[in-house]
Backbone as JSON Lines, residues from 0, in Angstrom:
{"i":0,"aa":"X","n":[120.17,109.11,133.91],"ca":[119.27,108.17,133.28],"c":[119.8,106.75,133.46]}
{"i":1,"aa":"X","n":[118.96,105.85,133.92],"ca":[119.35,104.46,134.15],"c":[119.19,103.67,132.85]}
{"i":2,"aa":"X","n":[120.3,103.21,132.28],"ca":[120.27,102.44,131.04],"c":[120.36,100.94,131.28]}
{"i":3,"aa":"X","n":[120.21,100.48,132.51],"ca":[120.37,99.06,132.81],"c":[119.31,98.2,132.14]}
{"i":4,"aa":"X","n":[118.14,98.77,131.81],"ca":[117.08,97.99,131.17],"c":[117.05,98.17,129.66]}
{"i":5,"aa":"X","n":[117.97,98.97,129.11],"ca":[117.99,99.21,127.66],"c":[118.69,98.04,126.97]}
{"i":6,"aa":"X","n":[118.06,97.55,125.93],"ca":[118.62,96.45,125.15],"c":[119.65,97.0,124.18]}
{"i":7,"aa":"X","n":[120.65,96.22,123.81],"ca":[121.74,96.65,122.95],"c":[121.33,97.35,121.67]}
{"i":8,"aa":"X","n":[120.2,96.99,121.1],"ca":[119.72,97.69,119.93],"c":[120.45,97.34,118.64]}
{"i":9,"aa":"X","n":[120.98,96.12,118.53],"ca":[121.64,95.73,117.29],"c":[120.68,95.8,116.12]}
{"i":10,"aa":"X","n":[121.24,96.09,114.95],"ca":[120.46,96.19,113.72],"c":[120.77,95.0,112.82]}
{"i":11,"aa":"X","n":[119.78,94.64,111.98],"ca":[120.03,93.72,110.88],"c":[119.47,94.36,109.62]}
{"i":12,"aa":"X","n":[120.01,93.98,108.48],"ca":[119.52,94.44,107.19],"c":[119.03,93.2,106.45]}
{"i":13,"aa":"X","n":[117.82,93.28,105.9],"ca":[117.25,92.17,105.14],"c":[116.97,92.66,103.73]}
{"i":14,"aa":"X","n":[117.52,91.96,102.73],"ca":[117.25,92.27,101.34],"c":[116.53,91.09,100.72]}
{"i":15,"aa":"X","n":[115.32,91.33,100.2],"ca":[114.51,90.27,99.61],"c":[115.09,89.87,98.25]}
{"i":16,"aa":"X","n":[115.22,88.55,98.05],"ca":[115.68,88.02,96.77],"c":[114.51,87.49,95.94]}
{"i":17,"aa":"X","n":[113.31,87.54,96.5],"ca":[112.09,87.13,95.8],"c":[110.92,87.92,96.38]}
{"i":18,"aa":"X","n":[109.8,87.93,95.7],"ca":[108.6,88.59,96.2],"c":[108.02,87.81,97.38]}
{"i":19,"aa":"X","n":[107.45,88.52,98.33],"ca":[106.74,87.9,99.43],"c":[107.58,87.45,100.61]}
{"i":20,"aa":"X","n":[108.79,87.98,100.76],"ca":[109.61,87.65,101.94],"c":[108.94,88.27,103.17]}
{"i":21,"aa":"X","n":[108.77,87.47,104.21],"ca":[108.11,87.93,105.42],"c":[109.11,88.03,106.56]}
{"i":22,"aa":"X","n":[109.07,89.16,107.27],"ca":[109.89,89.37,108.47],"c":[108.92,89.55,109.63]}
{"i":23,"aa":"X","n":[109.08,88.72,110.67],"ca":[108.21,88.81,111.83],"c":[109.04,89.09,113.07]}
{"i":24,"aa":"X","n":[108.59,90.03,113.89],"ca":[109.25,90.33,115.16],"c":[108.61,89.53,116.27]}
{"i":25,"aa":"X","n":[109.44,88.97,117.15],"ca":[108.95,88.17,118.28],"c":[109.3,88.88,119.58]}
{"i":26,"aa":"X","n":[108.37,88.82,120.53],"ca":[108.52,89.56,121.79],"c":[109.47,88.88,122.77]}
{"i":27,"aa":"X","n":[109.89,89.66,123.74],"ca":[110.66,89.16,124.87],"c":[109.71,88.73,125.97]}
{"i":28,"aa":"X","n":[110.25,88.13,126.98],"ca":[109.46,87.84,128.17],"c":[109.12,86.37,128.33]}
{"i":29,"aa":"X","n":[108.23,86.12,129.27],"ca":[107.83,84.76,129.63],"c":[107.19,84.02,128.46]}
{"i":30,"aa":"X","n":[106.32,84.68,127.73],"ca":[105.64,84.09,126.57],"c":[106.08,84.81,125.31]}
{"i":31,"aa":"X","n":[106.72,84.09,124.39],"ca":[107.15,84.67,123.12],"c":[105.96,84.73,122.17]}
{"i":32,"aa":"X","n":[105.7,85.91,121.61],"ca":[104.57,86.09,120.69],"c":[105.03,86.93,119.51]}
{"i":33,"aa":"X","n":[104.32,86.76,118.38],"ca":[104.56,87.63,117.24],"c":[103.99,89.0,117.56]}
{"i":34,"aa":"X","n":[104.72,90.08,117.28],"ca":[104.17,91.41,117.54],"c":[104.17,92.32,116.32]}
{"i":35,"aa":"X","n":[104.89,91.91,115.26],"ca":[104.92,92.77,114.07],"c":[105.34,91.93,112.88]}
{"i":36,"aa":"X","n":[104.8,92.25,111.71],"ca":[105.14,91.51,110.51],"c":[105.22,92.47,109.33]}
{"i":37,"aa":"X","n":[106.19,92.23,108.46],"ca":[106.37,93.03,107.24],"c":[106.58,92.09,106.06]}
{"i":38,"aa":"X","n":[106.1,92.49,104.9],"ca":[106.35,91.74,103.67],"c":[107.2,92.57,102.73]}
{"i":39,"aa":"X","n":[108.22,91.94,102.14],"ca":[109.09,92.62,101.19],"c":[108.97,91.97,99.82]}
{"i":40,"aa":"X","n":[109.08,92.77,98.79],"ca":[109.15,92.26,97.43],"c":[110.59,92.25,96.97]}
{"i":41,"aa":"X","n":[110.87,91.52,95.91],"ca":[112.23,91.35,95.4],"c":[112.93,92.7,95.26]}
{"i":42,"aa":"X","n":[114.14,92.78,95.82],"ca":[114.94,94.0,95.75],"c":[114.7,94.97,96.89]}
{"i":43,"aa":"X","n":[113.61,94.81,97.64],"ca":[113.36,95.72,98.76],"c":[114.28,95.38,99.93]}
{"i":44,"aa":"X","n":[114.61,96.41,100.7],"ca":[115.49,96.27,101.85],"c":[114.79,96.82,103.08]}
{"i":45,"aa":"X","n":[114.96,96.11,104.19],"ca":[114.43,96.59,105.46],"c":[115.57,96.58,106.48]}
{"i":46,"aa":"X","n":[115.67,97.65,107.24],"ca":[116.62,97.72,108.35],"c":[115.79,97.58,109.62]}
{"i":47,"aa":"X","n":[116.12,96.57,110.43],"ca":[115.35,96.29,111.64],"c":[116.27,96.34,112.85]}
{"i":48,"aa":"X","n":[115.69,96.7,113.99],"ca":[116.48,96.83,115.22],"c":[115.87,95.98,116.32]}
{"i":49,"aa":"X","n":[116.74,95.31,117.07],"ca":[116.3,94.61,118.27],"c":[116.07,95.66,119.35]}
{"i":50,"aa":"X","n":[114.97,95.56,120.07],"ca":[114.59,96.56,121.08],"c":[114.22,95.87,122.38]}
{"i":51,"aa":"X","n":[113.72,96.65,123.31],"ca":[113.25,96.06,124.57],"c":[112.03,95.18,124.34]}
{"i":52,"aa":"X","n":[111.34,95.33,123.22],"ca":[110.17,94.51,122.91],"c":[110.48,93.39,121.93]}
{"i":53,"aa":"X","n":[111.5,93.56,121.1],"ca":[111.83,92.58,120.07],"c":[113.05,91.76,120.47]}
{"i":54,"aa":"X","n":[112.83,90.45,120.68],"ca":[113.92,89.56,121.09],"c":[114.45,88.75,119.93]}
{"i":55,"aa":"X","n":[113.61,88.52,118.93],"ca":[114.0,87.67,117.81],"c":[113.24,88.1,116.56]}
{"i":56,"aa":"X","n":[113.76,87.7,115.41],"ca":[113.08,87.96,114.15],"c":[113.07,86.68,113.33]}
{"i":57,"aa":"X","n":[111.94,86.42,112.7],"ca":[111.8,85.25,111.83],"c":[111.7,85.76,110.41]}
{"i":58,"aa":"X","n":[112.51,85.17,109.51],"ca":[112.51,85.59,108.11],"c":[112.12,84.38,107.28]}
{"i":59,"aa":"X","n":[111.06,84.54,106.49],"ca":[110.57,83.45,105.64],"c":[110.69,83.88,104.19]}
{"i":60,"aa":"X","n":[111.36,83.08,103.37],"ca":[111.56,83.39,101.97],"c":[113.04,83.6,101.68]}
{"i":61,"aa":"X","n":[113.36,83.78,100.42],"ca":[114.76,83.99,100.01],"c":[115.17,85.43,100.28]}
{"i":62,"aa":"X","n":[116.19,85.58,101.09],"ca":[116.66,86.92,101.46],"c":[118.12,86.84,101.9]}
{"i":63,"aa":"X","n":[118.81,87.95,101.74],"ca":[120.15,88.11,102.3],"c":[119.98,88.87,103.61]}
{"i":64,"aa":"X","n":[120.61,88.38,104.66],"ca":[120.53,89.02,105.98],"c":[121.94,89.45,106.37]}
{"i":65,"aa":"X","n":[122.11,90.74,106.66],"ca":[123.39,91.28,107.08],"c":[123.33,91.63,108.56]}
{"i":66,"aa":"X","n":[124.31,91.16,109.32],"ca":[124.4,91.47,110.75],"c":[125.83,91.91,111.05]}
{"i":67,"aa":"X","n":[126.07,92.32,112.27],"ca":[127.44,92.69,112.64],"c":[128.35,91.47,112.67]}
{"i":68,"aa":"X","n":[127.77,90.28,112.63],"ca":[128.55,89.04,112.64],"c":[128.84,88.54,111.22]}
{"i":69,"aa":"X","n":[128.24,89.16,110.21],"ca":[128.45,88.73,108.84],"c":[127.12,88.64,108.08]}
{"i":70,"aa":"X","n":[127.16,87.95,106.95],"ca":[125.94,87.84,106.14],"c":[125.58,86.37,105.95]}
{"i":71,"aa":"X","n":[124.31,86.13,105.7],"ca":[123.83,84.79,105.42],"c":[122.62,84.89,104.51]}
{"i":72,"aa":"X","n":[122.28,83.78,103.88],"ca":[121.13,83.77,102.99],"c":[120.05,82.87,103.56]}
{"i":73,"aa":"X","n":[118.84,83.41,103.64],"ca":[117.69,82.65,104.12],"c":[116.95,82.07,102.93]}
{"i":74,"aa":"X","n":[116.28,80.96,103.11],"ca":[115.52,80.34,102.03],"c":[116.4,79.42,101.21]}
{"i":75,"aa":"X","n":[115.82,78.95,100.13],"ca":[116.55,78.0,99.26],"c":[117.18,78.69,98.09]}
């Protein structure tokens, strides 16, 4: 099986610190587009993975984001 086109598949964990936190997945390729969106309420957690289709994620609202590089807080 040729894995040369498989993306690393890193995961992030997002924990909402308020209601209405939005996580949007953005596509890879020539034109970046939104392809998926989720809303979290306070205390909810989402585990997301970067894939061959997902190049970036946008997080709007107060949330803690955990990555293999450490943690950070989004929002004010």
